[in-house]
Short mmCIF file of C-alpha atoms and ligand atoms in Angstrom, two decimals:
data_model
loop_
_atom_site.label_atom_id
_atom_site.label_comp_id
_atom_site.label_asym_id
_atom_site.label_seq_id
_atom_site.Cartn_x
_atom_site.Cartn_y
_atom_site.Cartn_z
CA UNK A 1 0.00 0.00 0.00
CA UNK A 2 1.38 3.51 -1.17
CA UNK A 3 -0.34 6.85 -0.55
CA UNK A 4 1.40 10.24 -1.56
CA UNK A 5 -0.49 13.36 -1.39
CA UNK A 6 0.37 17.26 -2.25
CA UNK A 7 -0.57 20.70 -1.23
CA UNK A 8 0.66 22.30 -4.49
CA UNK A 9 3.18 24.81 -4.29
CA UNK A 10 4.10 27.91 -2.23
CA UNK A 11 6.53 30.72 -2.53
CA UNK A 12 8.88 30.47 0.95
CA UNK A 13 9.01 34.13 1.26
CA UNK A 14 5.31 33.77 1.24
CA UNK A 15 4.71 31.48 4.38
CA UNK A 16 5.14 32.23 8.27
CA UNK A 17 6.84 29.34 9.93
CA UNK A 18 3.00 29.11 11.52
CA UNK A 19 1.52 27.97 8.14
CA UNK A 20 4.31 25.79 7.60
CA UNK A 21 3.78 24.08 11.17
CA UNK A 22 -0.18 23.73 10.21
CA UNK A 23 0.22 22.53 6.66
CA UNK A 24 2.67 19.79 7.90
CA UNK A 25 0.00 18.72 10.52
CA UNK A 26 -3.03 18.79 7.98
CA UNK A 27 -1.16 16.84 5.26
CA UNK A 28 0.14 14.47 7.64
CA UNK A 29 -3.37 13.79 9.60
CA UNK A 30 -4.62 13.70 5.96
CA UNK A 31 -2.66 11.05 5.02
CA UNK A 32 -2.90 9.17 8.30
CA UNK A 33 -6.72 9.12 7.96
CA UNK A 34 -6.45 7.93 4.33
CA UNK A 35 -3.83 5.02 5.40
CA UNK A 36 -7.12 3.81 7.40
CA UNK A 37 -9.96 4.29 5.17
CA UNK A 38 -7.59 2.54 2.39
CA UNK A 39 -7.17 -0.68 4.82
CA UNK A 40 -11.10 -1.17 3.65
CA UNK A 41 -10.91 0.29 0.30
CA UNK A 42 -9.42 0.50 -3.11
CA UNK A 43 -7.14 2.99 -4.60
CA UNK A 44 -9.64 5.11 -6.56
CA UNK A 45 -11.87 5.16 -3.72
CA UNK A 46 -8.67 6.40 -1.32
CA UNK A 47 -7.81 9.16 -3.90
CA UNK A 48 -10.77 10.46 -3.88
CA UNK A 49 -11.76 10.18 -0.08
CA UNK A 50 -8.03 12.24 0.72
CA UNK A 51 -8.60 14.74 -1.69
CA UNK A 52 -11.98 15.18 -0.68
CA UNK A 53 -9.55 16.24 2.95
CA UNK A 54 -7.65 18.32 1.09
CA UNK A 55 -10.66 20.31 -0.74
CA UNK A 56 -11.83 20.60 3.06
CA UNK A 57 -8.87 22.15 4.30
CA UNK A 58 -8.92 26.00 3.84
CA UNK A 59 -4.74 25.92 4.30
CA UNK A 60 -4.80 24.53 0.36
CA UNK A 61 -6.40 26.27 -3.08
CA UNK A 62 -9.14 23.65 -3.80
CA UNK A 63 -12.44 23.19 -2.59
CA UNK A 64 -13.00 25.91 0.43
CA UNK A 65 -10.02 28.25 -0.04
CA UNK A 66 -10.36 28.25 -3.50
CA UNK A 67 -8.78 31.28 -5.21
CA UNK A 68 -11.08 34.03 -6.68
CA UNK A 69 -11.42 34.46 -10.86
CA UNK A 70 -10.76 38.28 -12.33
CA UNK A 71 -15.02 39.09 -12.44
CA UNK A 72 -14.83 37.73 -8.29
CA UNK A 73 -16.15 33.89 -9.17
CA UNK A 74 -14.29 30.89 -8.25
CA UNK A 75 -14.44 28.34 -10.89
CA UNK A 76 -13.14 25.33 -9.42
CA UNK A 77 -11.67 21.86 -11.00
CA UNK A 78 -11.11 18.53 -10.54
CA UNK A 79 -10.43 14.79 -11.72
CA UNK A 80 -10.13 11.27 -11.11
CA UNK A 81 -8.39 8.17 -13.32
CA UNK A 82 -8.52 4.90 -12.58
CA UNK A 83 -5.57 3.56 -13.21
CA UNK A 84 -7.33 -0.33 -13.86
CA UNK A 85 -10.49 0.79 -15.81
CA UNK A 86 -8.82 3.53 -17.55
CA UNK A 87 -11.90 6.01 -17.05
CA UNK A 88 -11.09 9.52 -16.29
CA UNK A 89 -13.75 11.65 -15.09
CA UNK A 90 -13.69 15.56 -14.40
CA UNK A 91 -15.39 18.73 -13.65
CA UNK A 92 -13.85 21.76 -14.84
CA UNK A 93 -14.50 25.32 -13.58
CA UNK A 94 -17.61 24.31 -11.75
CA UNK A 95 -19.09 26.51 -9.27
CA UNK A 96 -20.74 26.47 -5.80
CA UNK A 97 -19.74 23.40 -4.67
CA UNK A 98 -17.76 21.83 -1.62
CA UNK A 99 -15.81 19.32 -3.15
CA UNK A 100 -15.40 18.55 -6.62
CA UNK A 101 -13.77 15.90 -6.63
CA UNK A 102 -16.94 14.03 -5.22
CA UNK A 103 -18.90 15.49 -8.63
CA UNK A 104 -16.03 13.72 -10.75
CA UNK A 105 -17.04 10.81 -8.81
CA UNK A 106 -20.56 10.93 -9.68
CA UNK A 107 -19.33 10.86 -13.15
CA UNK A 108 -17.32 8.06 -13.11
CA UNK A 109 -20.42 6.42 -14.04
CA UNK A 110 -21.88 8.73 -16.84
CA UNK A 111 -21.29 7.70 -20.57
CA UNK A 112 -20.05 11.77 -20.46
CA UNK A 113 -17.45 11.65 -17.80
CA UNK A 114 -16.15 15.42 -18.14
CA UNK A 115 -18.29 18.35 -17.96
CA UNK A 116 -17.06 21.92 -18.21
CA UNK A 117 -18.81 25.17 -16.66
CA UNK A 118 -22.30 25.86 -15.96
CA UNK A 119 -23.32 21.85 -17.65
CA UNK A 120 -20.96 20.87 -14.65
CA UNK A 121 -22.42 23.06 -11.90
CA UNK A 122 -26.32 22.29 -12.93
CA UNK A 123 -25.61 18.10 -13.32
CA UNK A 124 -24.20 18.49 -9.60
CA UNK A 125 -27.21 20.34 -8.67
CA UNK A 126 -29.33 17.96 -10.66
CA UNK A 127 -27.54 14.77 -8.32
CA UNK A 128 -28.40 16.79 -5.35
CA UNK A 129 -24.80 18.13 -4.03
CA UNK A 130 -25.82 21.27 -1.87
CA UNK A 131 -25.12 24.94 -3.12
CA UNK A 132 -22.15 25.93 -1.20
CA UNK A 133 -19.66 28.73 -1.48
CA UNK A 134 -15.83 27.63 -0.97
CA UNK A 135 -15.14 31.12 -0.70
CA UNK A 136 -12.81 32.19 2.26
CA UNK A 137 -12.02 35.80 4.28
CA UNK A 138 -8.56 35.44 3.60
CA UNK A 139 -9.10 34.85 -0.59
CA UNK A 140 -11.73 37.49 -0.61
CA UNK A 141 -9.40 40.17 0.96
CA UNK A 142 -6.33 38.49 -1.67
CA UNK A 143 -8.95 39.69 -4.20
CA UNK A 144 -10.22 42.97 -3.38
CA UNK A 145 -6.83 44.09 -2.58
CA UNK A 146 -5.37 42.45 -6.05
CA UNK A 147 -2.73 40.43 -3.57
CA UNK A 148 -1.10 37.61 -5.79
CA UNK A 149 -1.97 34.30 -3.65
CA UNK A 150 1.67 32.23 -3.24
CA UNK A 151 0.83 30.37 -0.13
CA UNK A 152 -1.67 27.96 -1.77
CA UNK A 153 -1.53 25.54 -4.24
CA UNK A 154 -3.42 22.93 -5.98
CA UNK A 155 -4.12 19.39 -4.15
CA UNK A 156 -3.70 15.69 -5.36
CA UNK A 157 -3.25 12.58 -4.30
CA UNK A 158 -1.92 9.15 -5.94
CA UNK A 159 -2.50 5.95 -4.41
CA UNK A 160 -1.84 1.85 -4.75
CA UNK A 161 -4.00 -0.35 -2.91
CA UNK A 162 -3.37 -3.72 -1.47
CA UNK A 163 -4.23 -5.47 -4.58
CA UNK A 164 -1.59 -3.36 -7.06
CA UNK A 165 -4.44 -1.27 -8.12
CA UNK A 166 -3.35 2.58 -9.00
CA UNK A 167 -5.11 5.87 -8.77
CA UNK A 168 -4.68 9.55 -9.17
CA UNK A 169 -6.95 12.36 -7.95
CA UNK A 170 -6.27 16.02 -8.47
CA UNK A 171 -8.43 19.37 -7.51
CA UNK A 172 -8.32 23.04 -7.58
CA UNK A 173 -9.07 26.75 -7.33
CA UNK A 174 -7.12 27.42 -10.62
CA UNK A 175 -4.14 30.50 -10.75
CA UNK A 176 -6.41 33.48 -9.20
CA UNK A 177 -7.26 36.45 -11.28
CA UNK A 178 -7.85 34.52 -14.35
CA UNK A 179 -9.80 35.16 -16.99
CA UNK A 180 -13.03 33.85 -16.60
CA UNK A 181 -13.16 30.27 -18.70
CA UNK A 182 -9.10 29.72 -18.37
CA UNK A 183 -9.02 26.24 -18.31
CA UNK A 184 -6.73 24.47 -15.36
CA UNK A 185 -4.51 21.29 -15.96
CA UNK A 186 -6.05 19.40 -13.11
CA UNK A 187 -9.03 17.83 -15.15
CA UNK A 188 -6.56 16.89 -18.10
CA UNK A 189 -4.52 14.35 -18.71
CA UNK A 190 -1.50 16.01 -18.20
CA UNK A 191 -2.25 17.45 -14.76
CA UNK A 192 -3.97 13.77 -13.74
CA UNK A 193 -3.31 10.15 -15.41
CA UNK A 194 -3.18 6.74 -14.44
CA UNK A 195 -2.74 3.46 -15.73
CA UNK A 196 -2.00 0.02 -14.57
CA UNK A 197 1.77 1.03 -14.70
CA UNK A 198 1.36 4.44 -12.38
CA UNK A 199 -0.33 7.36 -11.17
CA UNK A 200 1.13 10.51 -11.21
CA UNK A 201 -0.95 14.07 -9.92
CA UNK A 202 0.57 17.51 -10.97
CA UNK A 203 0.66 20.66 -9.53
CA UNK A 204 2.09 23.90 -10.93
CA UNK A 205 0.94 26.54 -13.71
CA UNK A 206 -1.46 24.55 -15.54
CA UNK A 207 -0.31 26.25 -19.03
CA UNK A 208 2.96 25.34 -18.75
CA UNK A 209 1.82 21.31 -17.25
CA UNK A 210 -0.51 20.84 -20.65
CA UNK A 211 2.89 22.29 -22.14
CA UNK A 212 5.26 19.54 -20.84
CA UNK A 213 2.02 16.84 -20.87
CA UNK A 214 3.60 16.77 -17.73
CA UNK A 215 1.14 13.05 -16.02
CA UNK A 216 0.58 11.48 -19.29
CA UNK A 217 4.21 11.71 -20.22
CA UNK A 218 5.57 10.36 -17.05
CA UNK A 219 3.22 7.34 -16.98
CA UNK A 220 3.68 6.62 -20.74
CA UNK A 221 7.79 6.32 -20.28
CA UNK A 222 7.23 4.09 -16.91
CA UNK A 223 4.98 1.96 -19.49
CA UNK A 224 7.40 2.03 -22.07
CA UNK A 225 10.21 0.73 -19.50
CA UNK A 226 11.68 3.55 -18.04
CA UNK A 227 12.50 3.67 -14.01
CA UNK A 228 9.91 6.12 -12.13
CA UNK A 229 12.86 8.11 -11.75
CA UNK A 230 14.57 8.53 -15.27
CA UNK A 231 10.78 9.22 -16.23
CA UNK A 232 10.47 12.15 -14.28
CA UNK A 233 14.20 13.18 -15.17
CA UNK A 234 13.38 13.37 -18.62
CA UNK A 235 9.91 15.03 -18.48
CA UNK A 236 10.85 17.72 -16.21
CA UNK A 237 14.46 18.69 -18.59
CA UNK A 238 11.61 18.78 -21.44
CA UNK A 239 10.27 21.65 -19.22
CA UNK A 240 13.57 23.49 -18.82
CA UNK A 241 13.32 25.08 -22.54
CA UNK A 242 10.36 27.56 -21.32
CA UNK A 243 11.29 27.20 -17.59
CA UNK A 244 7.88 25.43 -16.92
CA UNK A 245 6.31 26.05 -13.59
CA UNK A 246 5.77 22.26 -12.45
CA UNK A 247 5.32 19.75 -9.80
CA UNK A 248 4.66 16.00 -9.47
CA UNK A 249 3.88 13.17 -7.18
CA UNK A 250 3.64 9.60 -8.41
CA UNK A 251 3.44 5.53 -7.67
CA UNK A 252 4.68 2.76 -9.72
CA UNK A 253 2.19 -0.82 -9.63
CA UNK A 254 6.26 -2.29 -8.04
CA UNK A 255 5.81 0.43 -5.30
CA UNK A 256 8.17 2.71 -6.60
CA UNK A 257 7.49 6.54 -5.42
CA UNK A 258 8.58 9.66 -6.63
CA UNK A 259 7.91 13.48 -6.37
CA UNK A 260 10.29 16.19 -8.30
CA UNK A 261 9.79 20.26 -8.84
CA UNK A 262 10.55 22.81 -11.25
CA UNK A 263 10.94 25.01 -8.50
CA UNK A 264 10.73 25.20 -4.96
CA UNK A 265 8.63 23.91 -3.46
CA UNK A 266 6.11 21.57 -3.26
CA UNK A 267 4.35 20.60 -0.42
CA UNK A 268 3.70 16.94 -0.41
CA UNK A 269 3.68 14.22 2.32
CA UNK A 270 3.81 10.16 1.40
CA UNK A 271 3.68 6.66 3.24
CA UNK A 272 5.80 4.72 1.42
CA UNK A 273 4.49 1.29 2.93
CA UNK A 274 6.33 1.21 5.77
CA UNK A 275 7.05 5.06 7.14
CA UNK A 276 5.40 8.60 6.60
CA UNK A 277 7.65 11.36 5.09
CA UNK A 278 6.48 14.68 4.97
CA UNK A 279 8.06 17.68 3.07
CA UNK A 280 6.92 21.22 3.65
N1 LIG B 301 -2.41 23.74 -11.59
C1 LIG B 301 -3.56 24.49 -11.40
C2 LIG B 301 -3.82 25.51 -12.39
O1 LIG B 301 -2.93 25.99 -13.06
O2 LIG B 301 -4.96 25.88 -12.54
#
């Protein structure tokens, strides 16, 4: 069993030693909850379940503490692959929801298993998910006073259960100050893949992730042969020619795990089968 799970990224300068102390603790309660729940369940259930957690927690920009779109909306995103199946389902820039990771669940099941904008917000309605506003004090004043957000970042989470099954999840609040209808890595393939080889979930600048194809590429090479490792050494130099903005976390079916960054730093916390690491 393998569990890694990230934050998304922050800017040091941006972060009192406080938040750092309090994002440690969330991601690793996060993940010690998630250890449990996966004892009973299977990996696309887990990823979902801990990034449903991290959507919860306002410390992170997905779900409540999502960041706020140029006209004041927040437009949020999210997605789920099953790594066995190969089904990828996804919401993207839905609004008025608390987690939408659980309405890319819901999906999972539809013969139309991604659904942008308004068609995303009115089928979660339609299912019967509550109108709820993520929005948070500390975004809204980020907003009004035109504050770039650097503390926050996107959340994920990739997982392999007990019976080498893989999973990624990924969700989030998007850049901040976007133009409304930008659309975010995180319910694409290359912010969120899976196969039966590995799971990898992104964080970063989405642009510059659908650049690089940043999940699909690293699974693809661990398909094709290459060491989790080597695969991520290769993707992220393919970023270095337009200094992409990137992050990754991911888990191989032989229990390999690895997380690399474009740039500090990452915030990302994993139980490797036998101990918790966390990195903030
Ligand atoms: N990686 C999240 C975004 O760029 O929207």
């Amino acid at each position: 069993m393998r569990i890694l799970i990230h934050g998304g990224f922050f800017s040091e300068s941006s972060q009192s030693n406080e938040t750092k102390l309090l994002k440690q603790k969330a991601l690793l309660d996060i993940l010690e909850k998630s250890k449990v729940y996966l004892k009973n369940n299977n990996a696309v259930s887990t990823s979902i379940f801990a990034t449903s957690l991290l959507e919860d927690s306002p410390l992170f920009n997905a779900g409540i503490g999502s960041q706020i779109q140029q006209d004041g909306k927040i437009r949020m995103s999210a997605a789920i692959m099953d790594g066995t199946s190969h089904k990828f389902s996804g919401v993207i820039n839905i609004e008025n929801v608390q987690n939408p990771i659980f309405v890319a669940q819901k999906l999972m099941r539809e013969d139309d298993r991604v659904l942008g904008g308004e068609g995303a917000t009115k089928y979660a309605f339609k299912e019967g998910f509550p109108l709820f506003s993520t929005e948070t004090k500390e975004r809204k004043i980020e907003y009004l006073t035109k504050k770039e957000n650097l503390g926050t970042g996107t959340v994920g989470c990739v997982v392999l259960d007990q019976n080498g099954k893989l999973a990624a999840a990924t969700s989030t609040g998007g850049k901040g100050f976007e133009i409304p209808g930008r659309v975010s890595d995180s319910a694409t393939i290359a912010g969120n893949y899976a196969n039966e080889h590995c799971a990898v979930s992104c964080t970063g600048v989405g642009e510059d992730i659908v650049s690089g194809a940043l999940a699909t590429k690293i699974v693809t090479r661990v398909t094709d042969g290459y060491a989790l490792k080597d695969a991520f050494k290769k993707t992220f130099e393919e970023l270095k020619p337009y200094d992409g903005f990137a992050g990754a976390i991911a888990v191989c079916k032989n229990g390999d795990v690895f997380f690399s960054e474009s740039h500090p730093k990452i915030v990302y916390a994993s139980f490797d089968g036998e101990s918790n690491t966390v990195f903030t």
